[in-house]
Amino acid sequence: MAELALQDVRKSFGAVDVIKGVDLEIKDGEFTVFVGPSGCGKSTLLRMIAGLEEVTSGDIMIDAEVVTDEEPFDREIAMVFQSYALYPHMTVAENMAFALRLQGMSKPERRKVVEQAAEVLKITPLLDRRPAQLSGGQRQRVAIGRAIVREPKVFLFDEPLSNLDAELRVQMRIEIARLHGELKSTMIYVTHDQTEAMTMADRIVVLRDGLVEQVGAPTDLYDDPDNMFVAGFIGSPKMNFLSVAATGPRQVSLGGLSLDLPQLKNDLNVGTEYALGVRPEHLFGGEGPGLTMQIEVVEQLGQTAYVHGRLGAEAQPVVVELRDQRPKTGQTIEITFDLSRATLFDAQEQRVR
Amino acid sequence: MTVKTHKTKPPRKRRGGFGSKQEQRFAYLMLLPALALVLIFRVIPLIWGFFLSLTNVDTLGNGDWVGFANYARAANDPTFQDSLINTVILLATLPIWVMLPMLLAILIHQGVPGGKFYRAVYFFPAVLSSVIIGAIFSVVLRYDGSLNNMLGAVGIDAIDWLGSSSNALGSLIAVQLWSTFGMGVLIFMSGLATVPDDIIEAARIDGAGFWQRLFLVIVPSLRPIIEFVAVVTTIGVLTSMFGLIYVLTGGGPGTSTTLPEFLIWLEQGKLNRPGYAAAISMILFVMMGGIAWMQVRIMSRNTNL
């Protein structure tokens, strides 16, 4: 149980800046997810917190204590790797007890702690097997078990579910969330999968190119993104971005249609181009103005269908979520805008509020 | 519901392997040259050698069937016994043959400055023929050679490296070690490349210091490689030291550097006793067979690592 703080943390590999100044505070017991596209520096940042990667400048603090130059072990963190990183020559029990053995804990005591953790993770029957004899999901449980027995201040997860198949991933996602509920430890979880981030996090940190784009609760990021990157990255299918021109201080035009945005606090520059962000579920069944769309592709999921097509005379590509309907390719449907949920972005891709 | 049963031909059972008969015939044809080579140069000489070992023929081909007399003679032959003792001494140094290249490979792998240079230098002797190595070291190690000159310069008395029966075998082993350990370094380097960084990082997080990471994580992960190098080295020293012995010591002084392999040549080529030489060859073959069997067992035990 611990708080964690990053103060202007930077990392360069030679001339390449990977982390370009990150400030972040993580509260005690919080489940924080670092999310971003590959190459955004999220794993590097996690490895810096773990002490596996040197910090070029800035400070890392755990419980108000600067640990920037401490060895990984002295930071009292535990890490779960994507590749599991189990010791192949040790049994499951030996793997889990390795850290305790190095601390000089007696064998019976070690066994007791390991058995308790195994109970939690339902891997008791596996304790005397070797990693090579386990499936991917079982190995990941063992890796989590190895972290639990340490009773660390902070748990670090580096894309732990990426090597598992889809079904197992969903199952493990729930188990990790449950584990967090039981242990109430501070956890930092890295993933490139926004669904994992949305479903598990107390708070999401969206990273791009070594910088934090936005920090917030999953629903905050979804409903109230600060910029186009976050708006597009969070949510699946992606938010639609329609190019519009301002025709009044709180009015834009799209395909000859005037759309009023009374929620804006600032005036728009008349004549300037903006991007109107509307999520697929806010494009149908609303009460606002409407445009026609020709359906090009239908992704039918049963209850919902994602319909891809082009909108109006300008033929801007959009995705629309339809519920309880059976649309067909080639059909023309009427799109209505729920403008109260729409967001607007300027040419710098920043949110216009 | 009724199920109609039709009389059908039972599916033709496919012979093992895949591909048409024609393809299979072609495959056997392609295997034939290799098979012929093994037969002509391995299997037939082995059988021939075994029968030879039961006779007392000379190089001219005159001789009689003597049964197992050659084997009985080997059991009582002090020279052969000495060669076996020398073999045991040689095998006792095996840990050095394995540990030295492993240690150097780990140091290079850890990123010692100039690691690539060391790797190349260590490997270099492996491309030299044993005769050249023998010639080099007969200059270095002889009584008035450069090693003793060097020792003299720092005030240490000259040592008879090759001429004294207490030093000769040790010198021989040292020279062979020098000429072959580079191969071991290379094998260990490739083995180290297969130890994932993640595991070593996990050990760091678990609180293992450098030596603990080395002995509790890296070395155990290398166990299959260690056993492989041990077996290969054992077979190597038992079968490929002839050139060095021939050039450096000639098996002497006395029998102090005579190994079974060298003795076979002596009996066959010098003493004109092919039958007896064949008997010793068979004994050496059985010894090697035992080691090969161990190798197979060790490797199959490591399959789940």
XYZ file of C-alpha atoms in Angstrom, chain B residues 67-244:
178
model
C 39.464 -65.670 -28.937
C 39.456 -63.114 -26.138
C 43.167 -63.445 -25.415
C 43.814 -59.871 -26.572
C 41.283 -58.586 -24.058
C 42.814 -60.646 -21.291
C 46.177 -59.268 -22.264
C 44.885 -55.705 -22.186
C 43.609 -56.249 -18.658
C 47.113 -57.207 -17.564
C 49.055 -54.740 -19.724
C 50.693 -52.110 -17.483
C 50.961 -49.664 -20.391
C 47.251 -49.950 -21.088
C 46.531 -49.590 -17.378
C 48.702 -46.480 -17.284
C 46.827 -45.084 -20.258
C 43.546 -45.654 -18.422
C 44.889 -43.932 -15.300
C 45.989 -41.015 -17.504
C 42.477 -40.963 -18.949
C 40.984 -40.800 -15.464
C 43.312 -37.919 -14.561
C 42.319 -36.195 -17.785
C 38.616 -36.655 -17.053
C 39.122 -35.370 -13.512
C 40.033 -31.993 -14.993
C 36.656 -31.857 -16.768
C 35.185 -29.220 -14.426
C 37.920 -26.815 -15.571
C 37.111 -27.553 -19.219
C 33.492 -26.629 -18.598
C 33.735 -23.872 -15.984
C 36.449 -21.828 -17.680
C 34.592 -21.246 -20.971
C 31.337 -20.723 -19.067
C 32.847 -18.068 -16.833
C 34.473 -16.280 -19.775
C 31.253 -16.477 -21.811
C 29.261 -14.972 -18.928
C 31.784 -12.150 -18.561
C 31.646 -11.419 -22.292
C 27.843 -11.642 -22.208
C 27.735 -9.180 -19.304
C 29.322 -6.662 -21.651
C 32.998 -6.535 -20.677
C 34.627 -3.858 -22.852
C 36.130 -5.470 -25.950
C 34.003 -8.598 -25.591
C 33.898 -9.269 -29.322
C 37.677 -9.059 -29.485
C 38.052 -11.574 -26.652
C 35.580 -13.902 -28.282
C 37.526 -13.879 -31.535
C 40.877 -14.324 -29.786
C 39.587 -17.195 -27.658
C 38.214 -18.956 -30.697
C 41.304 -18.465 -32.843
C 43.268 -21.556 -31.624
C 40.318 -23.759 -32.557
C 41.106 -23.233 -36.231
C 44.729 -24.338 -35.845
C 45.695 -27.930 -36.499
C 46.918 -29.869 -33.499
C 50.276 -30.358 -35.199
C 50.807 -26.600 -35.449
C 49.711 -26.141 -31.849
C 52.081 -28.905 -30.805
C 54.923 -27.280 -32.728
C 54.228 -23.883 -31.125
C 54.121 -25.293 -27.623
C 57.150 -27.510 -28.048
C 59.033 -24.246 -28.567
C 57.273 -22.521 -25.673
C 57.436 -25.382 -23.178
C 60.801 -27.013 -23.794
C 63.378 -26.707 -21.014
C 65.163 -23.756 -22.626
C 61.911 -22.492 -24.122
C 60.262 -19.098 -23.857
C 58.058 -19.902 -20.855
C 61.029 -20.874 -18.710
C 62.914 -17.805 -19.965
C 60.011 -15.676 -18.842
C 59.879 -17.376 -15.447
C 63.632 -16.912 -15.156
C 63.219 -13.191 -15.743
C 61.041 -12.947 -12.621
C 63.362 -15.187 -10.634
C 61.519 -18.503 -10.819
C 63.584 -21.624 -11.512
C 63.066 -23.359 -14.823
C 60.565 -26.212 -14.806
C 60.759 -29.237 -17.077
C 57.252 -28.927 -18.483
C 57.373 -31.777 -20.986
C 60.341 -33.877 -19.890
C 59.279 -34.789 -16.370
C 56.657 -37.440 -15.847
C 54.964 -35.422 -13.121
C 54.453 -32.329 -15.320
C 54.023 -33.700 -18.835
C 50.374 -34.746 -18.611
C 49.421 -31.470 -16.939
C 51.210 -29.501 -19.656
C 49.501 -31.546 -22.338
C 46.081 -30.956 -20.780
C 46.782 -27.241 -20.486
C 47.763 -26.974 -24.154
C 44.691 -28.920 -25.312
C 42.504 -26.747 -23.072
C 44.038 -23.607 -24.569
C 43.388 -24.839 -28.074
C 39.763 -25.873 -27.598
C 38.112 -23.742 -24.912
C 37.166 -21.077 -27.480
C 34.601 -23.469 -28.910
C 33.139 -23.877 -25.422
C 32.969 -20.099 -25.047
C 31.016 -19.885 -28.310
C 28.580 -22.621 -27.264
C 28.002 -20.941 -23.904
C 27.558 -17.550 -25.567
C 24.821 -18.939 -27.760
C 23.303 -20.617 -24.710
C 23.357 -17.352 -22.790
C 21.578 -15.641 -25.656
C 18.648 -17.979 -25.021
C 18.299 -16.933 -21.367
C 15.600 -14.255 -21.598
C 16.387 -10.825 -20.143
C 12.974 -10.883 -18.474
C 14.016 -13.698 -16.172
C 17.123 -11.852 -15.075
C 15.079 -8.697 -14.537
C 12.517 -10.671 -12.547
C 15.364 -11.925 -10.372
C 16.557 -8.354 -9.831
C 13.065 -7.387 -8.712
C 12.993 -10.450 -6.449
C 16.116 -9.102 -4.782
C 18.863 -11.243 -6.287
C 22.314 -9.613 -6.389
C 24.823 -10.239 -9.188
C 26.180 -13.517 -7.796
C 22.734 -14.795 -6.840
C 21.455 -14.005 -10.327
C 24.466 -15.836 -11.725
C 24.290 -18.986 -9.613
C 20.551 -19.241 -8.919
C 19.163 -18.138 -12.266
C 21.681 -17.984 -15.129
C 23.777 -21.087 -14.434
C 20.747 -23.350 -13.765
C 19.203 -22.101 -17.010
C 22.417 -23.128 -18.726
C 22.328 -26.653 -17.316
C 21.529 -28.329 -20.637
C 24.415 -26.411 -22.234
C 26.766 -27.324 -19.384
C 25.957 -30.991 -19.812
C 26.296 -30.751 -23.571
C 29.717 -29.096 -23.316
C 30.793 -31.680 -20.725
C 29.886 -34.591 -22.969
C 31.309 -33.096 -26.141
C 34.519 -32.175 -24.344
C 34.859 -35.650 -22.861
C 34.527 -37.277 -26.240
C 36.878 -34.673 -27.689
C 39.688 -35.282 -25.223
C 39.369 -39.041 -25.553
C 39.526 -39.093 -29.336
C 41.309 -36.029 -30.647
C 44.468 -35.596 -28.626
C 46.594 -37.834 -30.798
C 48.185 -35.068 -32.866
C 49.184 -33.100 -29.808
